[in-house]
Amino acid sequence: MKKPFINEEKLNEIITKHPTPFHLYDEKGIRENARRLHEAFAWNKGFREYFAVKATPNPYIMRILQEEGCGFDCASYTELLLADKIGSKNVMFSSNATPDEDFILAYNNGAIINLDDFTHIEVLDKLCGIPQTISCRYNSGGEFGVEAGNVMDVPGEAKYGFTKEQIIEGFKVLKAKGAKHFGIHAFFASNTQTEEYYPVLAGMMFRLAVEIKEKAGVDINFVNLSGGIGVPYEPDKKPHDIFKIGQGVKKQFESIMIPAGLGEAAIYTELGRFMLAPHGHLITKAIREKNIYRKYINTDACSCDLMRPALYKSYHHITVAGKAQVAHDCIYDVAGGLCENNDKFAIQRSLPRIDTGDVLIIHDTGAHGYSMGYNYNGKLRSAEILLCEDGSFKLIRRAETPKDYFKTLDFSKDFDF
Ligand SMILES: *Cc1c(COP(=O)(O)O)cnc(C)c1O
C-alpha cells in the first residue's frame, strides 16, 4: 500500500495555516534519495547529478539538492537564471531550438553547453566562441528498447540531437575550434520501468565514445545519461533499485570504456522525476459531490495544478486523509473545475466514501507537477510548501492571486479596472 510521507496530524496543522490546494515536498525523502543515488555511482570519480530544473523549479528545493552535491540541468533562459540565483557553479545547459540570448547567458554563466544540433556549433562560435568544455546530444535514430521487440521510444521520430555521422564530424570541428573537454549526452525514454534502461543506454553511449575516439581523435571526458529513470506511480509497482542500476552501468563502463583508455570519463545524470516525484504530494479538498451517470468528487485543485493525468492519462494514487483503513467501496471520478472533461485526477477509482471537506492526498506529484501548471480558465497556480527534516514546514512559494493573473496586462490606459 502506498503511504503518504505526512501524517494526518501534521497535515491538519499545515492546512490550518495554508489553504488547499498546495504542493507539499518532503525534505527528508529528497535528501535520502539523493544520497542513495550518489552512493550507487560512487564507483565513478567524476559522477554528478545535474537535477533537471524543469521537474521542480523551486530554489528552495534546488538548494536542498545543491547541498547534496547536485548541479542543475537547465533548458531555458529563466532556468539558467534560477540556477544562477542559488549560486550553482555546476550547470549543464541541455536546450533545443535554442535562442541566441540563451546561448549567451549559458556561456557567460559558465554552464556546460550541450549542443542539440550540428548547426549550433557555428551559431555558438559566432555568438560567443567555442568554450573549452562542450557536449553534444546524440540521437541514435530508429527505435530504442532494452531488448529486441520491446520498443520504449522512437528516437528516429524525436526532434533532439545529432545523428551518428553528425556527432563524429561535430567533434572534429569542435576540436579544430579549440575545445579541450568533450561530452556526449542522450535521452531516449521517459519514466522507464526497467532497471536495464541506464545500463543499456550506457553501453550504447560508451560504444559511441569509443567510435568518436577512433574516428574523430577526441577523448570523451563525460557521458551524460540524462533523465528517464521512472518511479512507481501505481501502488503495485516497486521503486527501482538504484544500486542495481549503478552496478549495471559500472559493468558496461568496465567492459567498454576502460579497455578503450577512457576509464577517466565521468558519468553525469540529469534526473528529474527520480529525484523528486515520490517526494511531493498535491493536497486538495473535496469541495462538491455530484451524482449523475457516475459519481463525482470535485476538488479545489484541477489539472492546472497537475497536468499529467489530463495530458498523458497518468495514474496518480490518491489517499483520503484519515480514511486509508476504511473500505474502498465507492467508485468515483475525481475531477477539478476546468471546463475540460479530461480534468480528472482519477477515473472510476475505488476509494473510501468521501465527504465534502475531506482532504485528498495525490501522490508522486513532486516532479513535473507544479512546474507543468498553467492558468487555463483563469485558475490560479497553487502554493508550494516544504515539510522540513525537523518536522516544521515552510511556505516556499505563495499561491497566485488575481493580481498575478492580471499583471502582464496594462489596463491603465484602456480599461477602468
Ligand atoms: C526532461 C529532461 C530531463 C529529466 O527527465 P526525467 O524524466 O524527469 O528524469 C533530463 N534531461 C533533459 C534534457 C530533459 O529534457
Short mmCIF file of C-alpha atoms and ligand atoms in Angstrom, two decimals:
data_model
loop_
_atom_site.label_atom_id
_atom_site.label_comp_id
_atom_site.label_asym_id
_atom_site.label_seq_id
_atom_site.Cartn_x
_atom_site.Cartn_y
_atom_site.Cartn_z
CA MET A 1 0.00 0.00 0.00
CA LYS A 2 1.21 3.49 -0.84
CA LYS A 3 1.54 5.65 2.24
CA PRO A 4 1.78 9.44 2.31
CA PHE A 5 5.00 10.85 3.74
CA ILE A 6 2.99 13.02 6.11
CA ASN A 7 0.75 12.01 8.99
CA GLU A 8 -2.77 13.33 9.48
CA GLU A 9 -2.00 15.47 12.47
CA LYS A 10 0.82 17.35 10.74
CA LEU A 11 -1.26 17.70 7.59
CA ASN A 12 -4.11 19.28 9.57
CA GLU A 13 -1.63 21.64 11.19
CA ILE A 14 -0.43 22.79 7.75
CA ILE A 15 -3.95 23.12 6.35
CA THR A 16 -4.98 25.27 9.30
CA LYS A 17 -2.27 27.71 8.29
CA HIS A 18 -2.28 27.37 4.49
CA PRO A 19 -5.45 26.78 2.50
CA THR A 20 -5.61 23.96 -0.06
CA PRO A 21 -4.71 23.27 -2.76
CA PHE A 22 -0.93 23.18 -2.41
CA HIS A 23 2.04 21.07 -3.39
CA LEU A 24 3.89 19.63 -0.41
CA TYR A 25 7.51 18.38 -0.56
CA ASP A 26 9.37 16.10 1.82
CA GLU A 27 12.91 17.32 2.53
CA LYS A 28 13.92 14.12 4.32
CA GLY A 29 12.86 11.90 1.42
CA ILE A 30 14.58 14.17 -1.12
CA ARG A 31 17.88 14.09 0.79
CA GLU A 32 17.85 10.34 1.46
CA ASN A 33 17.13 9.56 -2.17
CA ALA A 34 19.87 11.90 -3.43
CA ARG A 35 22.35 10.22 -1.08
CA ARG A 36 21.39 6.77 -2.37
CA LEU A 37 21.97 7.94 -5.95
CA HIS A 38 25.42 9.27 -5.08
CA GLU A 39 26.33 6.05 -3.30
CA ALA A 40 25.15 3.99 -6.26
CA PHE A 41 27.53 5.87 -8.57
CA ALA A 42 30.35 6.42 -6.08
CA TRP A 43 32.50 4.00 -8.12
CA ASN A 44 32.80 6.73 -10.76
CA LYS A 45 35.15 9.50 -9.62
CA GLY A 46 33.59 12.33 -11.56
CA PHE A 47 29.95 11.36 -11.12
CA ARG A 48 27.49 14.23 -10.92
CA GLU A 49 23.72 14.50 -10.96
CA TYR A 50 22.53 17.65 -12.73
CA PHE A 51 18.96 17.91 -11.46
CA ALA A 52 16.53 18.64 -14.31
CA VAL A 53 15.24 22.02 -13.15
CA LYS A 54 12.07 21.78 -15.25
CA ALA A 55 10.82 18.99 -12.96
CA THR A 56 10.61 21.22 -9.86
CA PRO A 57 11.88 24.74 -10.48
CA ASN A 58 11.79 25.99 -6.90
CA PRO A 59 15.01 27.48 -5.48
CA TYR A 60 14.36 26.00 -2.00
CA ILE A 61 14.15 22.51 -3.46
CA MET A 62 17.15 23.22 -5.68
CA ARG A 63 19.17 24.36 -2.69
CA ILE A 64 18.49 21.09 -0.87
CA LEU A 65 19.78 19.19 -3.90
CA GLN A 66 22.75 21.53 -4.18
CA GLU A 67 23.64 20.74 -0.56
CA GLU A 68 23.53 17.06 -1.53
CA GLY A 69 26.10 17.69 -4.26
CA CYS A 70 23.86 18.10 -7.30
CA GLY A 71 24.31 20.51 -10.15
CA PHE A 72 21.47 21.66 -12.40
CA ASP A 73 20.31 20.86 -15.89
CA CYS A 74 18.70 23.92 -17.47
CA ALA A 75 16.99 24.27 -20.82
CA SER A 76 15.95 27.91 -20.95
CA TYR A 77 16.95 31.44 -20.06
CA THR A 78 14.87 31.55 -16.88
CA GLU A 79 16.05 28.14 -15.72
CA LEU A 80 19.61 29.42 -16.12
CA LEU A 81 18.69 32.46 -14.00
CA LEU A 82 17.29 30.17 -11.31
CA ALA A 83 20.45 28.08 -11.13
CA ASP A 84 22.48 31.29 -11.03
CA LYS A 85 20.30 32.76 -8.25
CA ILE A 86 21.16 29.88 -5.95
CA GLY A 87 24.82 30.29 -6.88
CA SER A 88 25.35 26.96 -8.58
CA LYS A 89 28.66 26.55 -10.34
CA ASN A 90 27.62 23.22 -11.86
CA VAL A 91 25.18 23.82 -14.64
CA MET A 92 24.51 21.77 -17.73
CA PHE A 93 22.60 23.55 -20.48
CA SER A 94 20.66 20.90 -22.43
CA SER A 95 18.36 23.00 -24.57
CA ASN A 96 16.89 22.64 -28.02
CA ALA A 97 15.65 25.23 -30.54
CA THR A 98 17.95 27.48 -28.53
CA PRO A 99 17.56 31.26 -28.88
CA ASP A 100 20.72 33.41 -29.14
CA GLU A 101 20.22 35.05 -25.75
CA ASP A 102 20.01 31.65 -24.05
CA PHE A 103 23.35 30.56 -25.53
CA ILE A 104 24.93 33.84 -24.46
CA LEU A 105 23.67 33.56 -20.88
CA ALA A 106 24.73 29.91 -20.63
CA TYR A 107 28.18 30.81 -21.95
CA ASN A 108 28.56 33.81 -19.65
CA ASN A 109 27.43 31.77 -16.63
CA GLY A 110 30.00 29.10 -17.40
CA ALA A 111 27.40 26.37 -17.93
CA ILE A 112 28.43 23.27 -19.86
CA ILE A 113 26.65 23.73 -23.16
CA ASN A 114 25.16 20.55 -24.55
CA LEU A 115 24.56 21.28 -28.23
CA ASP A 116 21.37 19.89 -29.72
CA ASP A 117 22.34 20.18 -33.38
CA PHE A 118 25.29 20.27 -35.74
CA THR A 119 24.37 23.78 -36.94
CA HIS A 120 24.54 25.06 -33.36
CA ILE A 121 28.33 24.72 -33.43
CA GLU A 122 28.60 27.61 -35.84
CA VAL A 123 25.84 29.58 -34.11
CA LEU A 124 27.61 29.32 -30.75
CA ASP A 125 31.01 30.05 -32.31
CA LYS A 126 29.70 33.27 -33.86
CA LEU A 127 27.85 34.37 -30.71
CA CYS A 128 30.41 33.57 -28.02
CA GLY A 129 33.17 31.36 -29.37
CA ILE A 130 33.53 27.67 -28.57
CA PRO A 131 34.11 27.06 -24.86
CA GLN A 132 36.84 24.69 -23.67
CA THR A 133 34.26 22.22 -22.42
CA ILE A 134 31.48 21.24 -24.79
CA SER A 135 28.92 18.46 -25.11
CA CYS A 136 26.81 17.13 -27.97
CA ARG A 137 23.44 15.40 -27.74
CA TYR A 138 23.13 12.11 -29.62
CA ASN A 139 20.11 10.73 -31.45
CA SER A 140 20.56 7.10 -32.46
CA GLY A 141 17.61 7.16 -34.87
CA GLY A 142 15.40 4.11 -35.24
CA GLU A 143 13.77 2.57 -32.21
CA PHE A 144 15.13 2.22 -28.71
CA GLY A 145 14.41 -0.66 -26.36
CA VAL A 146 16.36 -2.61 -23.80
CA GLU A 147 15.65 -5.90 -25.54
CA ALA A 148 14.58 -6.99 -29.00
CA GLY A 149 10.90 -6.40 -29.66
CA ASN A 150 10.45 -4.08 -26.69
CA VAL A 151 10.21 -0.56 -28.08
CA MET A 152 10.47 2.03 -25.31
CA ASP A 153 10.61 5.03 -27.56
CA VAL A 154 11.39 6.02 -31.13
CA PRO A 155 14.44 8.34 -31.30
CA GLY A 156 14.03 8.35 -35.10
CA GLU A 157 10.87 10.43 -34.58
CA ALA A 158 12.35 12.66 -31.88
CA LYS A 159 13.45 16.24 -32.60
CA TYR A 160 16.58 16.08 -30.47
CA GLY A 161 20.25 15.58 -31.07
CA PHE A 162 22.86 14.83 -33.74
CA THR A 163 22.92 11.78 -35.99
CA LYS A 164 25.90 9.42 -35.66
CA GLU A 165 27.69 10.96 -38.67
CA GLN A 166 26.98 14.49 -37.46
CA ILE A 167 28.27 13.87 -33.94
CA ILE A 168 31.58 12.41 -35.19
CA GLU A 169 32.02 15.28 -37.63
CA GLY A 170 30.89 17.71 -34.92
CA PHE A 171 33.64 16.67 -32.53
CA LYS A 172 36.26 17.06 -35.28
CA VAL A 173 35.03 20.61 -35.87
CA LEU A 174 34.84 21.42 -32.14
CA LYS A 175 38.37 20.14 -31.61
CA ALA A 176 39.65 22.21 -34.53
CA LYS A 177 37.97 25.25 -32.99
CA GLY A 178 39.90 24.76 -29.76
CA ALA A 179 37.59 22.78 -27.46
CA LYS A 180 39.50 20.66 -24.93
CA HIS A 181 36.96 18.69 -22.91
CA PHE A 182 34.20 16.75 -24.57
CA GLY A 183 30.98 15.11 -23.52
CA ILE A 184 28.13 13.14 -25.06
CA HIS A 185 24.52 13.10 -23.95
CA ALA A 186 21.37 11.14 -24.82
CA PHE A 187 17.82 10.89 -23.51
CA PHE A 188 15.82 8.16 -25.21
CA ALA A 189 12.96 7.21 -22.87
CA SER A 190 10.97 8.78 -20.02
CA ASN A 191 9.68 7.22 -16.80
CA THR A 192 11.33 3.91 -17.66
CA GLN A 193 10.02 0.93 -15.75
CA THR A 194 13.06 -1.34 -16.08
CA GLU A 195 16.37 -1.23 -14.25
CA GLU A 196 18.02 -2.04 -17.59
CA TYR A 197 17.39 1.39 -19.15
CA TYR A 198 20.54 3.12 -17.89
CA PRO A 199 22.85 0.10 -18.37
CA VAL A 200 21.64 -0.43 -21.96
CA LEU A 201 21.84 3.29 -22.75
CA ALA A 202 25.29 3.46 -21.12
CA GLY A 203 26.51 0.55 -23.26
CA MET A 204 25.35 2.35 -26.38
CA MET A 205 26.91 5.67 -25.32
CA PHE A 206 30.20 4.07 -24.27
CA ARG A 207 30.49 2.35 -27.65
CA LEU A 208 29.77 5.73 -29.26
CA ALA A 209 32.56 7.28 -27.16
CA VAL A 210 34.98 4.63 -28.45
CA GLU A 211 33.89 5.27 -32.04
CA ILE A 212 34.32 9.05 -31.56
CA LYS A 213 37.81 8.43 -30.18
CA GLU A 214 38.71 6.32 -33.20
CA LYS A 215 37.11 8.45 -35.89
CA ALA A 216 37.39 12.00 -34.55
CA GLY A 217 40.51 11.63 -32.41
CA VAL A 218 38.68 13.05 -29.41
CA ASP A 219 38.69 11.55 -25.90
CA ILE A 220 35.26 11.78 -24.33
CA ASN A 221 35.57 13.18 -20.79
CA PHE A 222 31.98 12.71 -19.69
CA VAL A 223 28.94 10.69 -20.69
CA ASN A 224 25.61 12.21 -19.69
CA LEU A 225 22.89 9.58 -19.38
CA SER A 226 20.35 12.36 -18.81
CA GLY A 227 16.96 11.62 -17.22
CA GLY A 228 14.42 8.91 -17.66
CA ILE A 229 14.60 6.64 -14.61
CA GLY A 230 10.99 6.00 -13.68
CA VAL A 231 9.16 5.88 -10.37
CA PRO A 232 6.31 3.62 -9.22
CA TYR A 233 3.15 5.67 -9.64
CA GLU A 234 0.92 2.61 -9.25
CA PRO A 235 0.61 1.02 -5.80
CA ASP A 236 1.54 -2.45 -7.06
CA LYS A 237 4.89 -1.29 -8.50
CA LYS A 238 8.19 -1.26 -6.64
CA PRO A 239 10.78 1.52 -6.74
CA HIS A 240 13.88 0.84 -8.81
CA ASP A 241 16.96 -0.40 -7.01
CA ILE A 242 19.34 2.44 -7.83
CA PHE A 243 22.34 0.38 -6.64
CA LYS A 244 21.50 -2.29 -9.20
CA ILE A 245 21.27 0.42 -11.87
CA GLY A 246 24.63 1.88 -10.79
CA GLN A 247 26.25 -1.54 -10.91
CA GLY A 248 24.74 -2.20 -14.35
CA VAL A 249 26.33 1.00 -15.67
CA LYS A 250 29.63 0.10 -13.97
CA LYS A 251 29.73 -3.26 -15.73
CA GLN A 252 29.37 -1.57 -19.12
CA PHE A 253 31.97 1.03 -18.15
CA GLU A 254 34.49 -1.64 -17.21
CA SER A 255 33.93 -3.69 -20.34
CA ILE A 256 33.87 -0.81 -22.87
CA MET A 257 35.41 2.40 -21.53
CA ILE A 258 38.37 1.09 -19.54
CA PRO A 259 39.78 -1.16 -22.32
CA ALA A 260 39.49 1.81 -24.74
CA GLY A 261 41.57 4.03 -22.45
CA LEU A 262 38.55 6.11 -21.47
CA GLY A 263 38.44 4.97 -17.85
CA GLU A 264 38.82 8.53 -16.55
CA ALA A 265 35.49 9.62 -18.03
CA ALA A 266 32.82 10.90 -15.68
CA ILE A 267 29.22 9.76 -15.65
CA TYR A 268 26.64 12.51 -15.45
CA THR A 269 22.90 12.19 -14.97
CA GLU A 270 20.07 14.71 -15.36
CA LEU A 271 17.34 13.02 -13.40
CA GLY A 272 14.19 14.92 -12.58
CA ARG A 273 11.37 12.50 -11.86
CA PHE A 274 13.53 10.01 -9.98
CA MET A 275 14.86 12.79 -7.69
CA LEU A 276 11.56 14.41 -6.80
CA ALA A 277 8.33 12.73 -7.93
CA PRO A 278 7.76 10.46 -4.90
CA HIS A 279 8.69 13.28 -2.52
CA GLY A 280 5.80 15.55 -3.45
CA HIS A 281 2.06 15.37 -2.78
CA LEU A 282 -0.71 17.56 -4.14
CA ILE A 283 -3.01 18.31 -1.22
CA THR A 284 -6.57 19.17 -2.19
CA LYS A 285 -10.01 19.28 -0.58
CA ALA A 286 -13.22 17.66 -1.76
CA ILE A 287 -15.48 20.68 -2.21
CA ARG A 288 -18.50 19.24 -4.05
CA GLU A 289 -20.05 15.90 -4.75
CA LYS A 290 -22.38 15.12 -7.63
CA ASN A 291 -24.21 12.02 -8.75
CA ILE A 292 -25.29 11.69 -12.36
CA TYR A 293 -24.37 8.75 -14.59
CA ARG A 294 -21.24 8.48 -12.49
CA LYS A 295 -20.38 9.64 -9.00
CA TYR A 296 -18.08 12.65 -8.96
CA ILE A 297 -15.94 14.15 -6.27
CA ASN A 298 -14.92 17.71 -7.14
CA THR A 299 -11.69 19.04 -5.74
CA ASP A 300 -10.35 22.54 -5.21
CA ALA A 301 -7.32 21.53 -7.32
CA CYS A 302 -7.60 20.94 -11.05
CA SER A 303 -5.39 20.00 -13.99
CA CYS A 304 -3.80 23.45 -13.73
CA ASP A 305 -2.10 22.10 -10.58
CA LEU A 306 -1.25 18.69 -12.03
CA MET A 307 -1.49 18.21 -15.75
CA ARG A 308 -0.16 14.66 -16.08
CA PRO A 309 -3.48 12.78 -15.82
CA ALA A 310 -5.11 15.06 -18.42
CA LEU A 311 -2.09 15.10 -20.71
CA TYR A 312 -0.85 11.51 -20.53
CA LYS A 313 -3.73 9.73 -18.78
CA SER A 314 -1.20 9.11 -15.99
CA TYR A 315 -2.16 7.26 -12.84
CA HIS A 316 -1.63 9.15 -9.58
CA HIS A 317 -2.51 7.32 -6.41
CA ILE A 318 -4.95 9.04 -4.04
CA THR A 319 -5.17 8.64 -0.28
CA VAL A 320 -8.13 10.16 1.54
CA ALA A 321 -6.68 11.59 4.77
CA GLY A 322 -7.91 9.66 7.79
CA LYS A 323 -9.65 7.04 5.68
CA ALA A 324 -6.79 4.85 4.48
CA GLN A 325 -8.14 1.95 6.55
CA VAL A 326 -11.76 2.43 5.50
CA ALA A 327 -13.19 0.05 2.89
CA HIS A 328 -12.67 1.35 -0.64
CA ASP A 329 -16.23 0.60 -1.65
CA CYS A 330 -17.16 3.71 -3.63
CA ILE A 331 -16.31 4.28 -7.25
CA TYR A 332 -15.62 7.88 -8.16
CA ASP A 333 -14.31 10.13 -10.85
CA VAL A 334 -12.24 12.74 -9.01
CA ALA A 335 -12.48 15.91 -11.06
CA GLY A 336 -11.31 19.51 -10.94
CA GLY A 337 -13.23 22.55 -12.10
CA LEU A 338 -11.88 23.19 -15.59
CA CYS A 339 -14.31 23.35 -18.49
CA GLU A 340 -12.49 20.35 -19.96
CA ASN A 341 -13.71 16.82 -19.39
CA ASN A 342 -10.16 15.47 -19.21
CA ASP A 343 -9.71 17.46 -15.98
CA LYS A 344 -9.86 14.33 -13.81
CA PHE A 345 -7.32 13.13 -11.27
CA ALA A 346 -8.91 9.67 -11.16
CA ILE A 347 -11.42 7.86 -13.31
CA GLN A 348 -13.69 5.13 -11.92
CA ARG A 349 -11.38 4.71 -8.93
CA SER A 350 -12.28 2.63 -5.87
CA LEU A 351 -11.98 4.93 -2.88
CA PRO A 352 -13.45 5.17 0.59
CA ARG A 353 -16.67 7.16 0.86
CA ILE A 354 -15.62 10.81 0.52
CA ASP A 355 -17.42 13.62 2.30
CA THR A 356 -17.24 17.28 1.43
CA GLY A 357 -14.30 18.76 3.31
CA ASP A 358 -12.23 15.57 3.19
CA VAL A 359 -8.59 16.09 2.30
CA LEU A 360 -7.21 14.15 -0.65
CA ILE A 361 -3.51 13.40 -0.94
CA ILE A 362 -2.48 12.92 -4.54
CA HIS A 363 0.81 11.03 -4.64
CA ASP A 364 4.01 11.36 -6.67
CA THR A 365 3.50 14.95 -7.75
CA GLY A 366 6.96 16.21 -6.77
CA ALA A 367 8.26 16.30 -10.34
CA HIS A 368 6.50 17.61 -13.45
CA GLY A 369 3.63 18.63 -11.15
CA TYR A 370 3.59 22.28 -10.13
CA SER A 371 6.01 23.04 -12.94
CA MET A 372 3.57 21.99 -15.66
CA GLY A 373 0.92 24.23 -14.15
CA TYR A 374 -1.00 26.75 -16.20
CA ASN A 375 -3.72 29.36 -15.93
CA TYR A 376 -6.48 28.00 -18.18
CA ASN A 377 -9.98 29.12 -17.17
CA GLY A 378 -8.31 31.79 -15.05
CA LYS A 379 -7.33 29.17 -12.48
CA LEU A 380 -4.52 30.38 -10.27
CA ARG A 381 -1.40 28.40 -9.51
CA SER A 382 -1.23 26.85 -6.06
CA ALA A 383 1.28 27.34 -3.27
CA GLU A 384 4.29 25.09 -2.59
CA ILE A 385 5.15 24.06 0.95
CA LEU A 386 8.22 22.27 2.24
CA LEU A 387 7.95 19.75 5.06
CA CYS A 388 11.38 20.22 6.63
CA GLU A 389 13.53 17.47 8.06
CA ASP A 390 12.90 18.67 11.62
CA GLY A 391 9.12 18.39 11.17
CA SER A 392 8.49 22.10 10.71
CA PHE A 393 7.02 23.41 7.48
CA LYS A 394 7.70 26.41 5.31
CA LEU A 395 5.84 28.19 2.53
CA ILE A 396 8.32 28.11 -0.34
CA ARG A 397 6.01 29.67 -2.92
CA ARG A 398 2.79 31.52 -2.22
CA ALA A 399 -0.36 30.85 -4.20
CA GLU A 400 -1.16 33.19 -7.07
CA THR A 401 -3.76 35.89 -6.63
CA PRO A 402 -5.93 37.52 -9.31
CA LYS A 403 -3.42 40.38 -9.28
CA ASP A 404 -0.72 37.97 -10.51
CA TYR A 405 -3.05 36.82 -13.27
CA PHE A 406 -3.58 40.36 -14.50
CA LYS A 407 -0.05 41.67 -14.07
CA THR A 408 1.06 41.16 -17.66
CA LEU A 409 -1.79 43.33 -18.93
CA ASP A 410 -1.59 47.07 -18.93
CA PHE A 411 -5.18 48.02 -18.21
CA SER A 412 -4.50 51.52 -17.10
CA LYS A 413 -4.96 53.21 -20.48
CA ASP A 414 -7.93 51.33 -21.86
CA PHE A 415 -9.95 49.85 -19.06
CA ASP A 416 -11.31 51.15 -15.84
CA PHE A 417 -10.35 48.24 -13.58
C1 LIG B 1 13.06 16.23 -19.05
C2 LIG B 1 14.52 16.10 -19.14
C3 LIG B 1 15.25 15.50 -18.11
C4 LIG B 1 14.60 14.89 -16.90
O1 LIG B 1 13.79 13.83 -17.21
P1 LIG B 1 13.11 12.91 -16.09
O2 LIG B 1 12.23 12.01 -16.87
O3 LIG B 1 12.37 13.82 -15.19
O4 LIG B 1 14.20 12.20 -15.39
C5 LIG B 1 16.61 15.46 -18.23
N1 LIG B 1 17.27 15.98 -19.31
C6 LIG B 1 16.60 16.56 -20.32
C7 LIG B 1 17.36 17.13 -21.46
C8 LIG B 1 15.20 16.63 -20.28
O5 LIG B 1 14.55 17.19 -21.30
#
